[in-house]
mmCIF file of C-alpha atoms in Angstrom:
data_model
loop_
_atom_site.group_PDB
_atom_site.id
_atom_site.type_symbol
_atom_site.label_atom_id
_atom_site.label_comp_id
_atom_site.label_asym_id
_atom_site.label_seq_id
_atom_site.Cartn_x
_atom_site.Cartn_y
_atom_site.Cartn_z
ATOM 1 C CA UNK X 17 18.203 1.968 18.349
ATOM 2 C CA UNK X 18 16.966 5.464 19.455
ATOM 3 C CA UNK X 19 20.338 7.234 19.102
ATOM 4 C CA UNK X 20 20.847 5.550 15.720
ATOM 5 C CA UNK X 21 17.537 7.020 14.717
ATOM 6 C CA UNK X 22 18.247 10.509 15.887
ATOM 7 C CA UNK X 23 21.614 10.226 14.269
ATOM 8 C CA UNK X 24 20.129 9.233 10.867
ATOM 9 C CA UNK X 25 17.434 12.076 11.257
ATOM 10 C CA UNK X 26 20.262 14.473 11.604
ATOM 11 C CA UNK X 27 21.863 13.210 8.531
ATOM 12 C CA UNK X 28 18.683 13.511 6.480
ATOM 13 C CA UNK X 29 18.564 17.334 7.534
ATOM 14 C CA UNK X 30 22.210 17.609 5.968
ATOM 15 C CA UNK X 31 21.545 15.384 2.963
ATOM 16 C CA UNK X 32 21.554 18.328 0.460
ATOM 17 C CA UNK X 33 24.954 19.391 1.432
ATOM 18 C CA UNK X 34 26.176 15.836 1.955
ATOM 19 C CA UNK X 35 25.311 14.964 -1.729
ATOM 20 C CA UNK X 36 26.758 18.127 -3.054
ATOM 21 C CA UNK X 37 29.881 17.838 -1.399
ATOM 22 C CA UNK X 38 30.463 14.025 -2.693
ATOM 23 C CA UNK X 39 29.696 15.387 -6.368
ATOM 24 C CA UNK X 40 26.750 13.306 -6.820
ATOM 25 C CA UNK X 41 24.328 15.382 -8.705
ATOM 26 C CA UNK X 42 22.428 15.369 -11.975
ATOM 27 C CA UNK X 43 24.850 17.393 -14.337
ATOM 28 C CA UNK X 44 27.735 14.826 -13.466
ATOM 29 C CA UNK X 45 25.303 12.030 -13.999
ATOM 30 C CA UNK X 46 24.392 13.138 -17.371
ATOM 31 C CA UNK X 47 27.913 14.158 -18.447
ATOM 32 C CA UNK X 48 29.259 10.529 -17.443
ATOM 33 C CA UNK X 49 26.372 8.968 -19.557
ATOM 34 C CA UNK X 50 27.137 10.942 -22.461
ATOM 35 C CA UNK X 51 30.715 10.208 -22.328
ATOM 36 C CA UNK X 52 29.932 6.469 -22.271
ATOM 37 C CA UNK X 53 31.369 5.899 -18.619
ATOM 38 C CA UNK X 54 27.845 4.455 -17.726
ATOM 39 C CA UNK X 55 25.824 1.928 -19.430
ATOM 40 C CA UNK X 56 21.969 2.208 -19.339
ATOM 41 C CA UNK X 57 21.443 -0.011 -16.233
ATOM 42 C CA UNK X 58 23.832 1.844 -14.229
ATOM 43 C CA UNK X 59 22.682 5.208 -15.276
ATOM 44 C CA UNK X 60 19.022 4.256 -14.429
ATOM 45 C CA UNK X 61 19.986 2.988 -11.072
ATOM 46 C CA UNK X 62 22.146 6.118 -10.220
ATOM 47 C CA UNK X 63 19.338 8.321 -11.393
ATOM 48 C CA UNK X 64 17.045 6.585 -9.063
ATOM 49 C CA UNK X 65 19.277 6.736 -6.243
ATOM 50 C CA UNK X 66 20.001 10.520 -6.763
ATOM 51 C CA UNK X 67 16.096 11.544 -6.983
ATOM 52 C CA UNK X 68 15.328 9.274 -3.901
ATOM 53 C CA UNK X 69 18.218 10.619 -1.802
ATOM 54 C CA UNK X 70 17.126 14.184 -2.582
ATOM 55 C CA UNK X 71 13.741 13.727 -1.317
ATOM 56 C CA UNK X 72 13.270 15.925 1.866
ATOM 57 C CA UNK X 73 10.743 15.346 4.575
ATOM 58 C CA UNK X 74 8.094 18.318 4.785
ATOM 59 C CA UNK X 75 5.163 18.283 7.234
ATOM 60 C CA UNK X 76 1.704 18.593 5.403
ATOM 61 C CA UNK X 77 -0.806 21.097 6.923
ATOM 62 C CA UNK X 78 -4.212 19.109 7.316
ATOM 63 C CA UNK X 79 -7.507 21.194 7.463
ATOM 64 C CA UNK X 80 -10.467 19.995 8.643
ATOM 65 C CA UNK X 81 -13.965 21.107 10.162
ATOM 66 C CA UNK X 82 -12.842 19.635 13.361
ATOM 67 C CA UNK X 83 -9.470 20.670 14.344
ATOM 68 C CA UNK X 84 -9.625 19.259 17.792
ATOM 69 C CA UNK X 85 -9.969 15.709 16.285
ATOM 70 C CA UNK X 86 -6.862 16.251 14.219
ATOM 71 C CA UNK X 87 -4.884 16.930 17.424
ATOM 72 C CA UNK X 88 -6.092 13.665 19.151
ATOM 73 C CA UNK X 89 -7.006 11.084 16.393
ATOM 74 C CA UNK X 90 -3.918 8.885 15.331
ATOM 75 C CA UNK X 91 -3.533 7.639 11.842
ATOM 76 C CA UNK X 92 -3.850 3.851 11.524
ATOM 77 C CA UNK X 93 -3.473 3.548 7.869
ATOM 78 C CA UNK X 94 -3.703 5.453 4.708
ATOM 79 C CA UNK X 95 -4.385 4.186 1.214
ATOM 80 C CA UNK X 96 -4.288 6.228 -2.077
ATOM 81 C CA UNK X 97 -6.646 5.806 -4.855
ATOM 82 C CA UNK X 98 -5.761 4.846 -8.231
ATOM 83 C CA UNK X 99 -5.035 8.338 -9.610
ATOM 84 C CA UNK X 100 -3.578 9.385 -6.248
ATOM 85 C CA UNK X 101 -5.933 12.502 -5.860
ATOM 86 C CA UNK X 102 -7.581 11.013 -2.672
ATOM 87 C CA UNK X 103 -6.209 9.361 0.452
ATOM 88 C CA UNK X 104 -8.545 7.071 2.445
ATOM 89 C CA UNK X 105 -7.460 7.115 6.096
ATOM 90 C CA UNK X 106 -8.373 4.997 9.340
ATOM 91 C CA UNK X 107 -7.935 6.877 12.354
ATOM 92 C CA UNK X 108 -7.901 5.630 15.999
ATOM 93 C CA UNK X 109 -10.153 7.891 18.179
ATOM 94 C CA UNK X 110 -9.113 8.684 21.630
ATOM 95 C CA UNK X 111 -12.053 7.494 23.307
ATOM 96 C CA UNK X 112 -12.110 4.316 21.660
ATOM 97 C CA UNK X 113 -12.930 2.898 18.045
ATOM 98 C CA UNK X 114 -11.997 3.989 14.694
ATOM 99 C CA UNK X 115 -13.056 7.014 12.472
ATOM 100 C CA UNK X 116 -12.760 7.000 8.670
ATOM 101 C CA UNK X 117 -11.798 10.191 6.331
ATOM 102 C CA UNK X 118 -10.858 11.006 2.937
ATOM 103 C CA UNK X 119 -8.136 13.481 2.303
ATOM 104 C CA UNK X 120 -7.979 15.498 -0.811
ATOM 105 C CA UNK X 121 -4.663 15.801 -2.260
ATOM 106 C CA UNK X 122 -5.171 18.359 -4.813
ATOM 107 C CA UNK X 123 -3.517 20.992 -2.680
ATOM 108 C CA UNK X 124 -0.525 19.102 -2.154
ATOM 109 C CA UNK X 125 1.758 21.608 -4.011
ATOM 110 C CA UNK X 126 5.016 23.234 -2.591
ATOM 111 C CA UNK X 127 5.629 25.216 -0.836
ATOM 112 C CA UNK X 128 2.330 25.209 1.165
ATOM 113 C CA UNK X 129 1.475 21.451 1.113
ATOM 114 C CA UNK X 130 -1.822 22.151 2.561
ATOM 115 C CA UNK X 131 -4.620 19.452 2.167
ATOM 116 C CA UNK X 132 -8.180 18.994 3.538
ATOM 117 C CA UNK X 133 -9.748 16.059 5.331
ATOM 118 C CA UNK X 134 -13.398 15.222 4.860
ATOM 119 C CA UNK X 135 -14.828 13.279 7.701
ATOM 120 C CA UNK X 136 -17.694 11.073 8.163
ATOM 121 C CA UNK X 137 -19.607 10.399 11.262
ATOM 122 C CA UNK X 138 -19.206 6.490 10.613
ATOM 123 C CA UNK X 139 -17.612 4.954 13.687
ATOM 124 C CA UNK X 140 -16.802 1.365 14.469
ATOM 125 C CA UNK X 141 -15.417 -0.135 17.595
ATOM 126 C CA UNK X 142 -14.146 -3.181 15.628
ATOM 127 C CA UNK X 143 -10.611 -3.741 14.266
ATOM 128 C CA UNK X 144 -10.191 -2.899 10.613
ATOM 129 C CA UNK X 145 -8.304 -5.905 9.064
ATOM 130 C CA UNK X 146 -7.949 -4.997 5.365
ATOM 131 C CA UNK X 147 -9.025 -2.099 3.061
ATOM 132 C CA UNK X 148 -9.344 -1.623 -0.656
ATOM 133 C CA UNK X 149 -10.589 0.951 -3.110
ATOM 134 C CA UNK X 150 -13.519 -0.593 -4.844
ATOM 135 C CA UNK X 151 -14.817 0.407 -8.334
ATOM 136 C CA UNK X 152 -18.682 -0.277 -8.299
ATOM 137 C CA UNK X 153 -20.364 2.619 -10.008
ATOM 138 C CA UNK X 154 -17.102 4.293 -11.395
ATOM 139 C CA UNK X 155 -13.425 4.018 -10.711
ATOM 140 C CA UNK X 156 -12.817 3.944 -6.883
ATOM 141 C CA UNK X 157 -16.423 5.018 -6.025
ATOM 142 C CA UNK X 158 -16.496 2.750 -2.828
ATOM 143 C CA UNK X 159 -14.031 1.599 0.134
ATOM 144 C CA UNK X 160 -14.020 -1.857 0.942
ATOM 145 C CA UNK X 161 -13.324 -2.662 4.585
ATOM 146 C CA UNK X 162 -13.101 -5.971 6.363
ATOM 147 C CA UNK X 163 -14.108 -5.601 10.122
ATOM 148 C CA UNK X 164 -13.320 -8.169 12.777
ATOM 149 C CA UNK X 165 -16.325 -9.423 14.936
ATOM 150 C CA UNK X 166 -16.392 -8.390 18.572
ATOM 151 C CA UNK X 167 -18.636 -10.121 21.156
ATOM 152 C CA UNK X 168 -22.077 -10.940 19.582
ATOM 153 C CA UNK X 169 -21.520 -8.835 16.576
ATOM 154 C CA UNK X 170 -20.239 -10.986 13.729
ATOM 155 C CA UNK X 171 -17.540 -9.740 11.403
ATOM 156 C CA UNK X 172 -18.283 -8.280 8.048
ATOM 157 C CA UNK X 173 -17.130 -6.802 4.759
ATOM 158 C CA UNK X 174 -18.499 -3.296 4.125
ATOM 159 C CA UNK X 175 -18.832 -1.309 0.999
ATOM 160 C CA UNK X 176 -18.622 2.287 1.993
ATOM 161 C CA UNK X 177 -19.393 4.876 -0.653
ATOM 162 C CA UNK X 178 -16.835 7.449 -1.120
ATOM 163 C CA UNK X 179 -19.731 9.981 -1.803
ATOM 164 C CA UNK X 180 -20.690 9.923 2.068
ATOM 165 C CA UNK X 181 -17.763 11.859 2.510
ATOM 166 C CA UNK X 182 -18.463 15.639 2.334
ATOM 167 C CA UNK X 183 -17.338 17.246 -1.039
ATOM 168 C CA UNK X 184 -14.971 14.465 -1.660
ATOM 169 C CA UNK X 185 -16.879 12.886 -4.615
ATOM 170 C CA UNK X 186 -17.165 13.881 -8.324
ATOM 171 C CA UNK X 187 -19.764 16.362 -9.325
ATOM 172 C CA UNK X 188 -23.056 14.937 -10.083
ATOM 173 C CA UNK X 189 -22.331 11.652 -8.034
ATOM 174 C CA UNK X 190 -25.244 11.077 -5.719
ATOM 175 C CA UNK X 191 -24.592 9.569 -2.330
ATOM 176 C CA UNK X 192 -24.612 5.939 -2.537
ATOM 177 C CA UNK X 193 -25.891 3.335 0.016
ATOM 178 C CA UNK X 194 -23.653 1.560 2.692
ATOM 179 C CA UNK X 195 -23.656 -2.261 1.878
ATOM 180 C CA UNK X 196 -22.487 -5.029 4.497
ATOM 181 C CA UNK X 197 -21.981 -8.650 3.811
ATOM 182 C CA UNK X 198 -21.760 -10.905 6.923
ATOM 183 C CA UNK X 199 -18.342 -12.506 6.470
ATOM 184 C CA UNK X 200 -16.804 -13.509 9.729
ATOM 185 C CA UNK X 201 -13.131 -13.491 10.361
ATOM 186 C CA UNK X 202 -11.709 -12.080 7.111
ATOM 187 C CA UNK X 203 -7.953 -11.367 7.008
ATOM 188 C CA UNK X 204 -7.630 -9.879 3.751
ATOM 189 C CA UNK X 205 -9.813 -8.446 0.855
ATOM 190 C CA UNK X 206 -9.337 -7.328 -2.795
ATOM 191 C CA UNK X 207 -11.770 -5.991 -5.560
ATOM 192 C CA UNK X 208 -11.830 -7.310 -9.022
ATOM 193 C CA UNK X 209 -11.309 -5.310 -12.217
ATOM 194 C CA UNK X 210 -11.257 -8.695 -14.087
ATOM 195 C CA UNK X 211 -14.102 -9.341 -16.571
ATOM 196 C CA UNK X 212 -14.359 -13.080 -15.188
ATOM 197 C CA UNK X 213 -15.374 -11.514 -11.928
ATOM 198 C CA UNK X 214 -16.926 -8.292 -12.759
ATOM 199 C CA UNK X 215 -18.447 -6.390 -9.664
ATOM 200 C CA UNK X 216 -16.894 -8.997 -7.358
ATOM 201 C CA UNK X 217 -14.699 -8.987 -4.220
ATOM 202 C CA UNK X 218 -12.771 -11.548 -2.412
ATOM 203 C CA UNK X 219 -12.102 -11.934 1.160
ATOM 204 C CA UNK X 220 -9.515 -14.281 2.741
ATOM 205 C CA UNK X 221 -10.614 -16.147 5.635
ATOM 206 C CA UNK X 222 -9.233 -18.909 7.995
ATOM 207 C CA UNK X 223 -8.884 -21.994 5.569
ATOM 208 C CA UNK X 224 -11.315 -20.450 2.878
ATOM 209 C CA UNK X 225 -11.504 -17.882 0.118
ATOM 210 C CA UNK X 226 -14.815 -16.225 -0.786
ATOM 211 C CA UNK X 227 -15.498 -14.453 -4.051
ATOM 212 C CA UNK X 228 -18.793 -12.515 -3.625
ATOM 213 C CA UNK X 229 -20.821 -10.623 -6.297
ATOM 214 C CA UNK X 230 -21.858 -7.252 -4.935
ATOM 215 C CA UNK X 231 -24.919 -7.326 -7.404
ATOM 216 C CA UNK X 232 -26.308 -10.748 -6.821
ATOM 217 C CA UNK X 233 -24.917 -11.625 -3.577
ATOM 218 C CA UNK X 234 -23.736 -14.952 -4.856
ATOM 219 C CA UNK X 235 -20.546 -16.610 -3.358
ATOM 220 C CA UNK X 236 -17.933 -19.075 -4.476
ATOM 221 C CA UNK X 237 -16.163 -20.668 -1.785
ATOM 222 C CA UNK X 238 -12.685 -22.197 -2.166
ATOM 223 C CA UNK X 239 -10.977 -24.186 0.624
ATOM 224 C CA UNK X 240 -7.459 -23.972 1.548
ATOM 225 C CA UNK X 241 -5.036 -25.414 4.022
ATOM 226 C CA UNK X 242 -4.210 -22.105 5.752
ATOM 227 C CA UNK X 243 -5.231 -18.682 6.686
ATOM 228 C CA UNK X 244 -5.229 -16.318 3.489
ATOM 229 C CA UNK X 245 -3.400 -13.017 4.627
ATOM 230 C CA UNK X 246 -3.034 -11.288 1.378
ATOM 231 C CA UNK X 247 -5.012 -11.111 -2.036
ATOM 232 C CA UNK X 248 -4.898 -9.562 -5.543
ATOM 233 C CA UNK X 249 -6.640 -10.125 -8.783
ATOM 234 C CA UNK X 250 -5.066 -10.146 -11.943
ATOM 235 C CA UNK X 251 -6.822 -7.867 -14.502
ATOM 236 C CA UNK X 252 -6.047 -9.767 -17.883
ATOM 237 C CA UNK X 253 -5.609 -13.309 -16.722
ATOM 238 C CA UNK X 254 -8.690 -14.989 -15.048
ATOM 239 C CA UNK X 255 -6.696 -15.283 -11.585
ATOM 240 C CA UNK X 256 -6.941 -14.441 -7.971
ATOM 241 C CA UNK X 257 -3.638 -14.779 -6.159
ATOM 242 C CA UNK X 258 -3.666 -15.516 -2.344
ATOM 243 C CA UNK X 259 -0.720 -15.396 0.130
ATOM 244 C CA UNK X 260 -1.170 -17.660 3.183
ATOM 245 C CA UNK X 261 -0.018 -18.103 6.648
ATOM 246 C CA UNK X 262 1.684 -21.285 5.826
ATOM 247 C CA UNK X 263 3.935 -19.350 3.309
ATOM 248 C CA UNK X 264 2.209 -20.847 0.206
ATOM 249 C CA UNK X 265 1.043 -18.306 -2.499
ATOM 250 C CA UNK X 266 -1.644 -19.750 -4.934
ATOM 251 C CA UNK X 267 -3.846 -18.414 -7.796
ATOM 252 C CA UNK X 268 -7.438 -19.428 -8.053
ATOM 253 C CA UNK X 269 -8.827 -19.788 -11.813
ATOM 254 C CA UNK X 270 -12.046 -17.771 -11.763
ATOM 255 C CA UNK X 271 -13.359 -19.762 -14.535
ATOM 256 C CA UNK X 272 -13.752 -22.679 -12.336
ATOM 257 C CA UNK X 273 -17.324 -22.176 -10.889
ATOM 258 C CA UNK X 274 -17.060 -24.828 -8.223
ATOM 259 C CA UNK X 275 -14.814 -26.146 -5.235
ATOM 260 C CA UNK X 276 -13.802 -29.287 -7.065
ATOM 261 C CA UNK X 277 -10.338 -30.059 -8.692
ATOM 262 C CA UNK X 278 -8.702 -27.794 -11.068
ATOM 263 C CA UNK X 279 -9.170 -24.308 -9.573
ATOM 264 C CA UNK X 280 -5.725 -24.071 -8.180
ATOM 265 C CA UNK X 281 -3.419 -22.824 -10.672
ATOM 266 C CA UNK X 282 0.082 -21.237 -9.948
ATOM 267 C CA UNK X 283 1.819 -22.330 -6.502
ATOM 268 C CA UNK X 284 4.683 -20.615 -5.082
ATOM 269 C CA UNK X 285 6.274 -21.102 -1.466
ATOM 270 C CA UNK X 286 7.943 -18.731 1.082
ATOM 271 C CA UNK X 287 9.459 -19.790 4.412
ATOM 272 C CA UNK X 288 6.992 -17.580 6.590
ATOM 273 C CA UNK X 289 3.544 -16.187 6.572
ATOM 274 C CA UNK X 290 2.913 -14.192 3.287
ATOM 275 C CA UNK X 291 1.749 -10.441 4.271
ATOM 276 C CA UNK X 292 1.455 -9.010 0.832
ATOM 277 C CA UNK X 293 1.306 -10.109 -2.824
ATOM 278 C CA UNK X 294 1.643 -7.426 -5.708
ATOM 279 C CA UNK X 295 1.268 -8.564 -9.539
ATOM 280 C CA UNK X 296 3.350 -6.525 -11.758
ATOM 281 C CA UNK X 297 1.702 -4.719 -14.826
ATOM 282 C CA UNK X 298 2.508 -7.603 -17.527
ATOM 283 C CA UNK X 299 1.291 -10.241 -15.177
ATOM 284 C CA UNK X 300 4.399 -12.256 -15.748
ATOM 285 C CA UNK X 301 5.911 -11.527 -12.419
ATOM 286 C CA UNK X 302 4.637 -11.255 -8.901
ATOM 287 C CA UNK X 303 6.202 -9.567 -5.717
ATOM 288 C CA UNK X 304 5.646 -10.983 -2.178
ATOM 289 C CA UNK X 305 6.822 -10.103 1.404
ATOM 290 C CA UNK X 306 6.555 -12.299 4.387
ATOM 291 C CA UNK X 307 6.678 -12.285 8.258
ATOM 292 C CA UNK X 308 10.322 -13.147 8.159
ATOM 293 C CA UNK X 309 11.401 -9.834 6.375
ATOM 294 C CA UNK X 310 11.786 -11.532 2.950
ATOM 295 C CA UNK X 311 11.002 -9.774 -0.072
ATOM 296 C CA UNK X 312 10.989 -11.935 -3.347
ATOM 297 C CA UNK X 313 10.135 -11.189 -6.947
ATOM 298 C CA UNK X 314 8.836 -14.343 -8.757
ATOM 299 C CA UNK X 315 8.652 -15.238 -12.392
ATOM 300 C CA UNK X 316 5.164 -16.644 -12.891
ATOM 301 C CA UNK X 317 6.134 -18.577 -15.874
ATOM 302 C CA UNK X 318 8.769 -20.735 -14.524
ATOM 303 C CA UNK X 319 7.565 -20.349 -10.865
ATOM 304 C CA UNK X 320 11.264 -19.370 -9.798
ATOM 305 C CA UNK X 321 12.452 -16.525 -7.695
ATOM 306 C CA UNK X 322 14.345 -14.098 -9.899
ATOM 307 C CA UNK X 323 15.298 -11.487 -7.405
ATOM 308 C CA UNK X 324 15.415 -10.747 -3.501
ATOM 309 C CA UNK X 325 15.306 -7.439 -1.862
ATOM 310 C CA UNK X 326 17.371 -7.540 1.309
ATOM 311 C CA UNK X 327 17.047 -5.223 4.325
ATOM 312 C CA UNK X 328 13.137 -5.358 5.246
ATOM 313 C CA UNK X 329 12.545 -5.948 8.936
ATOM 314 C CA UNK X 330 9.527 -8.113 9.926
ATOM 315 C CA UNK X 331 9.007 -10.618 12.735
ATOM 316 C CA UNK X 332 5.260 -11.134 13.268
ATOM 317 C CA UNK X 333 3.497 -7.976 11.742
ATOM 318 C CA UNK X 334 0.955 -7.803 8.936
ATOM 319 C CA UNK X 335 2.795 -5.088 6.745
ATOM 320 C CA UNK X 336 2.044 -3.997 3.264
ATOM 321 C CA UNK X 337 4.411 -3.944 0.166
ATOM 322 C CA UNK X 338 4.306 -1.005 -2.317
ATOM 323 C CA UNK X 339 5.489 -1.596 -5.969
ATOM 324 C CA UNK X 340 5.689 1.200 -8.460
ATOM 325 C CA UNK X 341 6.924 0.121 -11.884
ATOM 326 C CA UNK X 342 6.594 3.576 -13.503
ATOM 327 C CA UNK X 343 9.354 4.896 -11.130
ATOM 328 C CA UNK X 344 11.095 1.597 -10.812
ATOM 329 C CA UNK X 345 11.003 1.279 -6.963
ATOM 330 C CA UNK X 346 9.793 -1.013 -4.109
ATOM 331 C CA UNK X 347 8.739 0.576 -0.871
ATOM 332 C CA UNK X 348 8.249 -1.216 2.591
ATOM 333 C CA UNK X 349 7.859 -0.155 5.984
ATOM 334 C CA UNK X 350 9.614 -2.461 8.507
ATOM 335 C CA UNK X 351 8.516 -3.348 11.863
ATOM 336 C CA UNK X 352 11.495 -1.404 12.999
ATOM 337 C CA UNK X 353 9.614 1.796 11.890
ATOM 338 C CA UNK X 354 12.054 2.412 9.141
ATOM 339 C CA UNK X 355 11.097 3.147 5.352
ATOM 340 C CA UNK X 356 13.121 1.572 2.926
ATOM 341 C CA UNK X 357 13.044 2.002 -1.054
ATOM 342 C CA UNK X 358 14.766 -0.349 -3.320
ATOM 343 C CA UNK X 359 15.254 -0.442 -6.971
ATOM 344 C CA UNK X 360 12.816 -2.701 -8.626
ATOM 345 C CA UNK X 361 15.235 -3.674 -11.436
ATOM 346 C CA UNK X 362 18.348 -4.645 -9.355
ATOM 347 C CA UNK X 363 17.243 -4.875 -5.753
ATOM 348 C CA UNK X 364 19.675 -2.218 -4.748
ATOM 349 C CA UNK X 365 18.620 -0.395 -1.338
ATOM 350 C CA UNK X 366 18.352 3.196 -2.409
ATOM 351 C CA UNK X 367 17.435 4.825 0.839
ATOM 352 C CA UNK X 368 16.364 4.161 4.405
ATOM 353 C CA UNK X 369 14.397 6.817 5.942
ATOM 354 C CA UNK X 370 13.887 6.783 9.869
ATOM 355 C CA UNK X 371 10.493 7.480 11.376
ATOM 356 C CA UNK X 372 10.046 11.206 12.584
ATOM 357 C CA UNK X 373 8.843 9.844 16.075
ATOM 358 C CA UNK X 374 10.452 7.331 18.557
ATOM 359 C CA UNK X 375 10.384 3.689 17.298
ATOM 360 C CA UNK X 376 7.414 1.974 18.908
ATOM 361 C CA UNK X 377 5.205 -1.288 17.818
ATOM 362 C CA UNK X 378 2.213 1.033 18.093
ATOM 363 C CA UNK X 379 3.764 3.783 15.867
ATOM 364 C CA UNK X 380 4.621 1.764 12.668
ATOM 365 C CA UNK X 381 4.249 4.370 9.921
ATOM 366 C CA UNK X 382 1.823 3.984 7.075
ATOM 367 C CA UNK X 383 2.970 5.160 3.544
ATOM 368 C CA UNK X 384 1.662 5.673 0.120
ATOM 369 C CA UNK X 385 3.913 6.326 -2.977
ATOM 370 C CA UNK X 386 2.753 7.761 -6.182
ATOM 371 C CA UNK X 387 4.378 8.922 -9.416
ATOM 372 C CA UNK X 388 1.416 11.742 -9.577
ATOM 373 C CA UNK X 389 0.644 12.916 -6.025
ATOM 374 C CA UNK X 390 -2.375 15.039 -6.185
ATOM 375 C CA UNK X 391 -3.705 13.768 -9.563
ATOM 376 C CA UNK X 392 -2.714 13.947 -12.995
ATOM 377 C CA UNK X 393 -0.544 17.029 -12.727
ATOM 378 C CA UNK X 394 1.210 15.853 -9.454
ATOM 379 C CA UNK X 395 4.772 15.206 -8.786
ATOM 380 C CA UNK X 396 6.392 11.821 -7.434
ATOM 381 C CA UNK X 397 6.662 11.611 -3.995
ATOM 382 C CA UNK X 398 6.027 9.672 -0.773
ATOM 383 C CA UNK X 399 3.353 10.307 2.005
ATOM 384 C CA UNK X 400 4.009 8.908 5.406
ATOM 385 C CA UNK X 401 1.315 9.013 8.109
ATOM 386 C CA UNK X 402 2.521 8.643 11.745
ATOM 387 C CA UNK X 403 0.449 9.302 15.062
ATOM 388 C CA UNK X 404 -1.382 12.856 14.287
ATOM 389 C CA UNK X 405 0.998 13.840 11.407
ATOM 390 C CA UNK X 406 1.118 13.506 7.797
ATOM 391 C CA UNK X 407 4.611 14.111 5.965
ATOM 392 C CA UNK X 408 5.473 14.385 2.187
ATOM 393 C CA UNK X 409 8.744 13.447 0.697
ATOM 394 C CA UNK X 410 8.744 14.790 -2.752
ATOM 395 C CA UNK X 411 11.209 14.784 -5.461
ATOM 396 C CA UNK X 412 13.258 17.840 -6.059
#
């Protein structure tokens, strides 16, 4: 496996010459399209393949007020905000515990690729099970964290204001207060932008889903038959989608205010534990991945699988799935530490990216893809965090 990874890395470095030698370039693609040799579907697929193939790995320089910490703290996960101008990071500290930071992506421009890490002295010795950006005061004003309990300290869901991180908050935004809710054993979480659950968040527990109002503290409880490992709110439809360890995916109708019958809406089934659910923009389709490495696109109207994406590797890990409709791609990191990119529209595997470091269960990369890395004027690209390093794969 290691020799295969090194061989793929070597091919990655030669990729520009390899593509040119095969005659697979933008001008030939446009010419074939104009001459009618390619239909719209084929042209779009080949254009995606060309752009994704041309993404080259470049190391990002991270600046911080504590350079020594950058050399020792390891990235656990990264999560981009809605506008992709900030990156929330969870870093494992060498002495034990975790540290949180926000990376400002505005400096992510070639050729320098230089960003700044804004840190906060908020540490925890508990495992972070789930993370989500939360829009309480304004868009992405807070970070929602689900922390596991340890010894006599119970688990909790914490709303961490982004304004606590020095210089990372908008001008005029006053530092907010850190809010914690005693919710033991949460596997997943999601923030609601749905008017039926305004200023609310959900947590997936063992055989239960909680929907909590941040303003009033009121909770709705929905009993389930399995642990809830993945969640996402729909924005238009009054639904909360949940993926379970049993393989079931179901939706909760947010208009039902009690735990009685009638709250369970759509039901779908995978053969293994569901680790991620992603609702597409028009809310007619849902994409899900599971611990068997299966990625499926479901039609919510017919409750049938309409597409399957082959090649993902997973046996037991809780791995996320990234869907980007604007670019028409699906991104997932497997347990084998390879990052795979598929075409959303025809499930074609466009690229397999090896990890820059030797494959290890402890070194599965965390990635973030955006059509506008660094904000409104940014370019499409992929960010990959592994160990102490951050890499950028940007479109040429």
